[in-house]
mmCIF file of C-alpha atoms and ligand atoms in Angstrom:
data_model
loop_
_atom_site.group_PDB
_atom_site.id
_atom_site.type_symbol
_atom_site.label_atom_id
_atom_site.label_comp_id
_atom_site.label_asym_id
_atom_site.label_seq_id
_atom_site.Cartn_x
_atom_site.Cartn_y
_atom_site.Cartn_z
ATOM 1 C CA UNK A 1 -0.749 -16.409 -11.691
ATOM 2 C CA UNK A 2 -0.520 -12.773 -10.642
ATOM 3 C CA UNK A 3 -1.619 -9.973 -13.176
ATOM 4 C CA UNK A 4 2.062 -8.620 -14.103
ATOM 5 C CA UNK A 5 1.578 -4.303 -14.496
ATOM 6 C CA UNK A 6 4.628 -2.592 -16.054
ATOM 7 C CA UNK A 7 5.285 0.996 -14.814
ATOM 8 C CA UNK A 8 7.707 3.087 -17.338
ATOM 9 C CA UNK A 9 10.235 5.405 -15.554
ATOM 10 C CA UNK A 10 9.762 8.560 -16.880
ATOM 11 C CA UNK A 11 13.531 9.605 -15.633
ATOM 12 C CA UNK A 12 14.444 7.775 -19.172
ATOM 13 C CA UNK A 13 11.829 9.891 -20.921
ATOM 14 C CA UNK A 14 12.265 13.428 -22.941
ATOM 15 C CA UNK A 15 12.397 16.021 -20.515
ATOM 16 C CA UNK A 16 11.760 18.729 -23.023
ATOM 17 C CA UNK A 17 8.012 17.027 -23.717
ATOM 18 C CA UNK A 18 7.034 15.030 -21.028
ATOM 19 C CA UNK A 19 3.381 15.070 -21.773
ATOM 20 C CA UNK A 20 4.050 13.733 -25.071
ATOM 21 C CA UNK A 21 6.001 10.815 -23.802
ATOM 22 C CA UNK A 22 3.359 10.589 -21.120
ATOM 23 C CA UNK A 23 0.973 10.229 -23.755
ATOM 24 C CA UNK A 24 3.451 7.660 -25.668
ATOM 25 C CA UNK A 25 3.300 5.487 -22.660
ATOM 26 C CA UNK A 26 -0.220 5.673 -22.552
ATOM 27 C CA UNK A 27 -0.559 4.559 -25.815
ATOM 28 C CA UNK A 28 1.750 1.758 -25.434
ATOM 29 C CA UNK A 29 -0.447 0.273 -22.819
ATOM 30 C CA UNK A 30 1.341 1.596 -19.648
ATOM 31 C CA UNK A 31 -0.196 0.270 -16.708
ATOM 32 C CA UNK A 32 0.767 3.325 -14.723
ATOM 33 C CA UNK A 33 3.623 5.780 -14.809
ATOM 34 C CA UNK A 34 6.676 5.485 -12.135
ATOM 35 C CA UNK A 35 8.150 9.205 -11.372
ATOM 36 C CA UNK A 36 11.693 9.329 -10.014
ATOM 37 C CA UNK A 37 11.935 11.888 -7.536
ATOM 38 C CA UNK A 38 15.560 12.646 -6.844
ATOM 39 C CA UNK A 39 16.816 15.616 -4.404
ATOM 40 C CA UNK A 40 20.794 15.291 -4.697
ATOM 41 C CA UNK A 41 20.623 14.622 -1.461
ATOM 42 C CA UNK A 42 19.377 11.362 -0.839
ATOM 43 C CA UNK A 43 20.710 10.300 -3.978
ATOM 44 C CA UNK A 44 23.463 12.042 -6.093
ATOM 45 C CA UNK A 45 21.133 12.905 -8.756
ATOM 46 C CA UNK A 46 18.500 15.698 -9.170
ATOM 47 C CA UNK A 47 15.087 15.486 -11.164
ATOM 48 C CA UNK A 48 11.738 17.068 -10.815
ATOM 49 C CA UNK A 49 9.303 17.669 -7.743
ATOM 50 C CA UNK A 50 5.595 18.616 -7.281
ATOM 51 C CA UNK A 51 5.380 21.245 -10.144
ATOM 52 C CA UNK A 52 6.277 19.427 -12.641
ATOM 53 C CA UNK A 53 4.059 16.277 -11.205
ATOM 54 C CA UNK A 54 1.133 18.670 -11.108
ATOM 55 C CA UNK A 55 1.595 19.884 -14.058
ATOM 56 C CA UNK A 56 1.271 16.549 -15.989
ATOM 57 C CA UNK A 57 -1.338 15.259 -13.662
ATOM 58 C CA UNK A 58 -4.018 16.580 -16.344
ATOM 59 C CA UNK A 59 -2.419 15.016 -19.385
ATOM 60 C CA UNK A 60 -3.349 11.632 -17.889
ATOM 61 C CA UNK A 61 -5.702 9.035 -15.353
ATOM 62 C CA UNK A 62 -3.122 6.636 -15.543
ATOM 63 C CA UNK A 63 -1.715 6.419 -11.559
ATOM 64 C CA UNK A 64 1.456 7.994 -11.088
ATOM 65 C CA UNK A 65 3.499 5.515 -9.381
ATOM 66 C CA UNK A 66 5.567 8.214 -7.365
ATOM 67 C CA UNK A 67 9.160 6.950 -5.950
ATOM 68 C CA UNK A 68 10.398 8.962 -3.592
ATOM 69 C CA UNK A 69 14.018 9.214 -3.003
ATOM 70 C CA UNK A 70 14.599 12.030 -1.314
ATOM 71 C CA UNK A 71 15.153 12.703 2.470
ATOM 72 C CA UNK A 72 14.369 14.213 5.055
ATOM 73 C CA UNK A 73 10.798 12.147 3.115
ATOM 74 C CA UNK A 74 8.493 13.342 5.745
ATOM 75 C CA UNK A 75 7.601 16.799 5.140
ATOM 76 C CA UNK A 76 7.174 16.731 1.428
ATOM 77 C CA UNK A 77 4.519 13.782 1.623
ATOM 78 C CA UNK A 78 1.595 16.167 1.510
ATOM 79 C CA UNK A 79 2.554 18.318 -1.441
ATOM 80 C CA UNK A 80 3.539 15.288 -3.683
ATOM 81 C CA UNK A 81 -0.154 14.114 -2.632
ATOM 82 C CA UNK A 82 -1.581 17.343 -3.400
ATOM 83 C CA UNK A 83 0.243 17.358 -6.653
ATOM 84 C CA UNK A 84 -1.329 14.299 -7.992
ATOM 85 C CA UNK A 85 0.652 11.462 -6.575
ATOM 86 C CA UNK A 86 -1.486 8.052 -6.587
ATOM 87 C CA UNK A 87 0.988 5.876 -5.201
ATOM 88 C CA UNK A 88 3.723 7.305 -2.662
ATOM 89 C CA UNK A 89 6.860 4.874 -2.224
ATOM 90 C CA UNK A 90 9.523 6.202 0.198
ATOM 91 C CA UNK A 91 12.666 5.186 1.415
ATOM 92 C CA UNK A 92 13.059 3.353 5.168
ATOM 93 C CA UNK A 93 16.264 5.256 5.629
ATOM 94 C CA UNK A 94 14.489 8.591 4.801
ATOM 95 C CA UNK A 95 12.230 8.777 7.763
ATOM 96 C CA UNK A 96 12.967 9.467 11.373
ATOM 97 C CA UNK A 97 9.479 7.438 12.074
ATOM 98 C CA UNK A 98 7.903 4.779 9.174
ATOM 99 C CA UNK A 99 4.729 4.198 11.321
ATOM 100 C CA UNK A 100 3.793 7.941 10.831
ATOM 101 C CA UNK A 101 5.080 8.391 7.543
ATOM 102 C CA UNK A 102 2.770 5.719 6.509
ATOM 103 C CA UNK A 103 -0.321 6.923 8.688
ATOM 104 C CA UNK A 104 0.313 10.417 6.711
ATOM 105 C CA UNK A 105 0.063 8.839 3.332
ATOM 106 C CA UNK A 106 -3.020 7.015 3.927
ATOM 107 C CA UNK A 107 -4.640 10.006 5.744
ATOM 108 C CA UNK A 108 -4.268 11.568 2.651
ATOM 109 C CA UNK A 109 -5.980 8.372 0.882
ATOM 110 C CA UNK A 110 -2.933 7.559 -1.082
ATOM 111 C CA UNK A 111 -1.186 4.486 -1.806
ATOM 112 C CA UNK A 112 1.944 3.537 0.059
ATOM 113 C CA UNK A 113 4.929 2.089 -0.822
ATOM 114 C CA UNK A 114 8.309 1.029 0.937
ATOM 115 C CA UNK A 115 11.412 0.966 -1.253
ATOM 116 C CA UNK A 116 14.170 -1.401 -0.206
ATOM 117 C CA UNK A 117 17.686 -0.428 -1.396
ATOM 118 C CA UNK A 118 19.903 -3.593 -2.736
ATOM 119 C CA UNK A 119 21.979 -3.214 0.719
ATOM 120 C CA UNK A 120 18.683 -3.307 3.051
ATOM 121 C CA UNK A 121 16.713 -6.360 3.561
ATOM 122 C CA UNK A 122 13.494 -7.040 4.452
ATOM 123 C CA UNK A 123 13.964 -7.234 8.144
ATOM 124 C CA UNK A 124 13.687 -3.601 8.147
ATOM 125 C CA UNK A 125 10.086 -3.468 7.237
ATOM 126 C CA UNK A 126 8.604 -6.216 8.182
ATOM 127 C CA UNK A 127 6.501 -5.293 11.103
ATOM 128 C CA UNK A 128 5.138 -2.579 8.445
ATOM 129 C CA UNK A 129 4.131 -4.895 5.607
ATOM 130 C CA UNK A 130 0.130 -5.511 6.440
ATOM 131 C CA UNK A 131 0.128 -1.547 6.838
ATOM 132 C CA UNK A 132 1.465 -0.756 3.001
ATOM 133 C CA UNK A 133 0.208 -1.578 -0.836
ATOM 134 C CA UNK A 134 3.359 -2.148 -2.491
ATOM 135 C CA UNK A 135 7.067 -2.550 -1.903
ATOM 136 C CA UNK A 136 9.421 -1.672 -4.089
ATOM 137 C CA UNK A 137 12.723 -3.871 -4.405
ATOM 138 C CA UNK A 138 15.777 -1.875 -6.130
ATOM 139 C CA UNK A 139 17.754 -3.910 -8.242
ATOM 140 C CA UNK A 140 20.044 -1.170 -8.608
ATOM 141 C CA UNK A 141 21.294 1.526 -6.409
ATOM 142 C CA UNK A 142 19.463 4.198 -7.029
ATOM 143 C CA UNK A 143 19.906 7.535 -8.627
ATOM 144 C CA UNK A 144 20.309 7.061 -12.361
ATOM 145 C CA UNK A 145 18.837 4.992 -15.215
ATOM 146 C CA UNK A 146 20.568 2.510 -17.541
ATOM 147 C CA UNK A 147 22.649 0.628 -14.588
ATOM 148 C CA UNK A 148 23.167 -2.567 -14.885
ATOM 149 C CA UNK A 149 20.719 -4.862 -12.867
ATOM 150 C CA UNK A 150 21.852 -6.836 -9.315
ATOM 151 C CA UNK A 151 20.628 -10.508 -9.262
ATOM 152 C CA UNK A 152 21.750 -10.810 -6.218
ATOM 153 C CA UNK A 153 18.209 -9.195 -5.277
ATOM 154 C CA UNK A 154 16.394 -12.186 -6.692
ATOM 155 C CA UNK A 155 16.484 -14.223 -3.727
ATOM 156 C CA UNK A 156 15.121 -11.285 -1.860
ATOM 157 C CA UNK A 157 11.937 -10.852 -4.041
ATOM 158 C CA UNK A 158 11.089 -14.780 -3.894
ATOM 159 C CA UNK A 159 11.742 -14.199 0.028
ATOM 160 C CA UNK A 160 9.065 -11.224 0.359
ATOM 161 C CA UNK A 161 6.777 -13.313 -1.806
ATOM 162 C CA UNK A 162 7.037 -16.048 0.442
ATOM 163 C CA UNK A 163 6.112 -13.790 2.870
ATOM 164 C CA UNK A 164 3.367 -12.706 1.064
ATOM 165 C CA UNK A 165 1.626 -15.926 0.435
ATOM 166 C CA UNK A 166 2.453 -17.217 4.300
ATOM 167 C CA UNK A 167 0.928 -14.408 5.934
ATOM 168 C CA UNK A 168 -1.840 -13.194 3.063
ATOM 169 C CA UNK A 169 -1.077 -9.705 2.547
ATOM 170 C CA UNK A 170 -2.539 -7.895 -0.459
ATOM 171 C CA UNK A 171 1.002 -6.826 -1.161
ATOM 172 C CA UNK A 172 2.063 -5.395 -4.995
ATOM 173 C CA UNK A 173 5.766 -6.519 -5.018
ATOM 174 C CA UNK A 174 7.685 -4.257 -7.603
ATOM 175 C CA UNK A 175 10.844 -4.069 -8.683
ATOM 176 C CA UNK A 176 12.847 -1.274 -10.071
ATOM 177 C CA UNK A 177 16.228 -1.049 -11.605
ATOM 178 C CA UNK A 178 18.245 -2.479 -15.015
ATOM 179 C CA UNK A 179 14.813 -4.632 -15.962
ATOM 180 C CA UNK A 180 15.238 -5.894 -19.448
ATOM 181 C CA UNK A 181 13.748 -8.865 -21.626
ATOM 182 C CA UNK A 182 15.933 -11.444 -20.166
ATOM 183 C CA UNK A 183 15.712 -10.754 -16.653
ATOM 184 C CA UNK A 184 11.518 -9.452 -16.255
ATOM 185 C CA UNK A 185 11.620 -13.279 -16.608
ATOM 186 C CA UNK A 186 13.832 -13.953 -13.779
ATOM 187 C CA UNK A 187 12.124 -11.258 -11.536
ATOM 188 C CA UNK A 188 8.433 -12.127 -12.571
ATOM 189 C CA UNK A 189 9.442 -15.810 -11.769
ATOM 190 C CA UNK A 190 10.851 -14.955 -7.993
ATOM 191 C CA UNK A 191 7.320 -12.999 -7.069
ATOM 192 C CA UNK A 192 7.537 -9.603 -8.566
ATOM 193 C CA UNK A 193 3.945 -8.257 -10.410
ATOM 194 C CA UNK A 194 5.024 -4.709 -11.165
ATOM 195 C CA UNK A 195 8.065 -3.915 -13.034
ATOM 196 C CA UNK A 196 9.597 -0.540 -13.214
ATOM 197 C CA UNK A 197 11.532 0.583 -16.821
ATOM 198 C CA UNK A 198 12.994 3.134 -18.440
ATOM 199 C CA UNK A 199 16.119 2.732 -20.445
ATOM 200 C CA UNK A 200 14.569 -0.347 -22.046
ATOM 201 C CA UNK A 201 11.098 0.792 -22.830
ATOM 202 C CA UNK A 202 12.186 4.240 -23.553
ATOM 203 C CA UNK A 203 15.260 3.167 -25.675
ATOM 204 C CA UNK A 204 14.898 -0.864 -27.157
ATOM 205 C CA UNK A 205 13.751 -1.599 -31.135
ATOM 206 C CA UNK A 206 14.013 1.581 -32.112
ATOM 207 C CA UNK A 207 12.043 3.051 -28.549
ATOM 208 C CA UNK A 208 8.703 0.933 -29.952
ATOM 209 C CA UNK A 209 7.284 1.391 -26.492
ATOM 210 C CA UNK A 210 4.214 -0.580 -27.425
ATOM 211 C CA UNK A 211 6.543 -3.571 -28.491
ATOM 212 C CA UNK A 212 8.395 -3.337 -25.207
ATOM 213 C CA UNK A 213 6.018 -2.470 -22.368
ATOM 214 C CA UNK A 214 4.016 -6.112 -24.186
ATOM 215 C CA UNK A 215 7.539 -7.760 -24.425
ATOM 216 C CA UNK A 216 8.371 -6.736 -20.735
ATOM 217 C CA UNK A 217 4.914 -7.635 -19.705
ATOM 218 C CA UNK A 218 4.407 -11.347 -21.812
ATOM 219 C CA UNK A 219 7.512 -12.128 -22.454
HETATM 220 C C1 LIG B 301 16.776 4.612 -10.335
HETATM 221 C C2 LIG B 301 15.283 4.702 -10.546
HETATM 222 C C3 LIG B 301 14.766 3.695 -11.534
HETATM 223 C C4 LIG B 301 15.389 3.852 -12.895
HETATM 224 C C5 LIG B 301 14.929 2.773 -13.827
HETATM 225 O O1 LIG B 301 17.125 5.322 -9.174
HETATM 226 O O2 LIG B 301 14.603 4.475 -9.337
HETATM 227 O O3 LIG B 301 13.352 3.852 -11.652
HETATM 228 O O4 LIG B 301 15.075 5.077 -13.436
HETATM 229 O O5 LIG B 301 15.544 3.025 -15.043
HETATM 230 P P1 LIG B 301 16.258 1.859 -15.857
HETATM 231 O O6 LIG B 301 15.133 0.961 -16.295
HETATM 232 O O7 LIG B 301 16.917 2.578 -17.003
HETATM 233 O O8 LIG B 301 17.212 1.200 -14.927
HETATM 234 ZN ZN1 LIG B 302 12.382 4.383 -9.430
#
């Protein structure tokens, strides 16, 4: 049975006192904390970028699970790095070249991460997946928190895990998007070990995060 992490989205969190709600998290038993990084480009939404990540790098040593969704991806790698990024997950279509996007994240000895939208499948990275740490399955398309999550992107995690097992990669499979208490089942059944949340940790009995990150993670 795989060790199941949980990794709040801070995109649900108070803006106005993120270190606070960083702390909140931490408190609650956060495995690590997932940053949404959003140009209005890539996606039609806008959050925060390596200031802000820099700035809260010192109110924490939990890993800052960094999502990427931005694009062009390549030339900002290095300052999200430099900011205090522990795990970099980008997006296929963001790239002109995923071999040496990936090279450039490990040469700066971070983690890497592939994000697959609900539209792209699996085929698209599959020659990369004994070169990365961690994919990261959207079950919604992404831009904003509190949509509604696809199940339709269930048979795609059990298909990666397949994968997984068949070939032996050391592969974290997470999955990002809608998660509540009913479906972390569904998605922790079909392979997943890392679940992204925000609207439900952040906002469920009364935003007890310590109730819901176990709940999320046990349940
Ligand atoms: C959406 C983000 C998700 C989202 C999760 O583009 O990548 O991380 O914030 O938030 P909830 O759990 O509210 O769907
Ligand atoms: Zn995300």
């Amino acid at each position: 049975m795989q060790k199941i992490k949980i990794s709040p989205s801070i995109l649900s969190a108070d803006f106005s006192q993120l270190s606070q709600e960083i702390k909140r998290l931490e408190d609650g038993g956060a495995d690590m904390i997932h940053v949404d990084v959003m140009d209005g480009h890539f996606v039609p939404n806008l959050t925060i970028g390596p200031p802000v990540i820099k700035s809260l790098r010192k109110h924490t040593k939990l890993i800052f699970d960094v999502h990427l969704m931005i694009s062009p991806v390549h030339k900002y790698i290095k300052a999200f790095a430099d900011s205090g990024a522990d795990i970099i997950t980008f997006h296929p279509e963001a790239t002109e070249n995923i071999d040496e996007t990936i090279n450039l994240i490990k040469n700066l000895n971070k983690k890497v991460g592939i994000s697959l939208n609900p539209n792209s499948q699996i085929d698209l990275i599959k020659d990369h997946l004994s070169k990365i740490d961690l994919v990261l399955i959207m079950s919604v398309h992404p831009g904003f928190g509190g949509q509604k999550f696809m199940p339709e992107i269930l048979k795609k995690i059990e298909a990666l895990f397949n994968i997984k097992k068949n070939k032996n990669l050391h592969l974290d499979i997470e999955v990002d998007g809608g998660i509540n208490f009913e479906n972390s089942k569904l998605v922790k059944k079909a392979g997943a070990n890392i679940l992204v949340s925000g609207t439900t940790i952040f906002k469920d009995n009364d935003g007890n995060i310590k109730k819901n990150i176990e709940a999320l993670r046990t349940g």
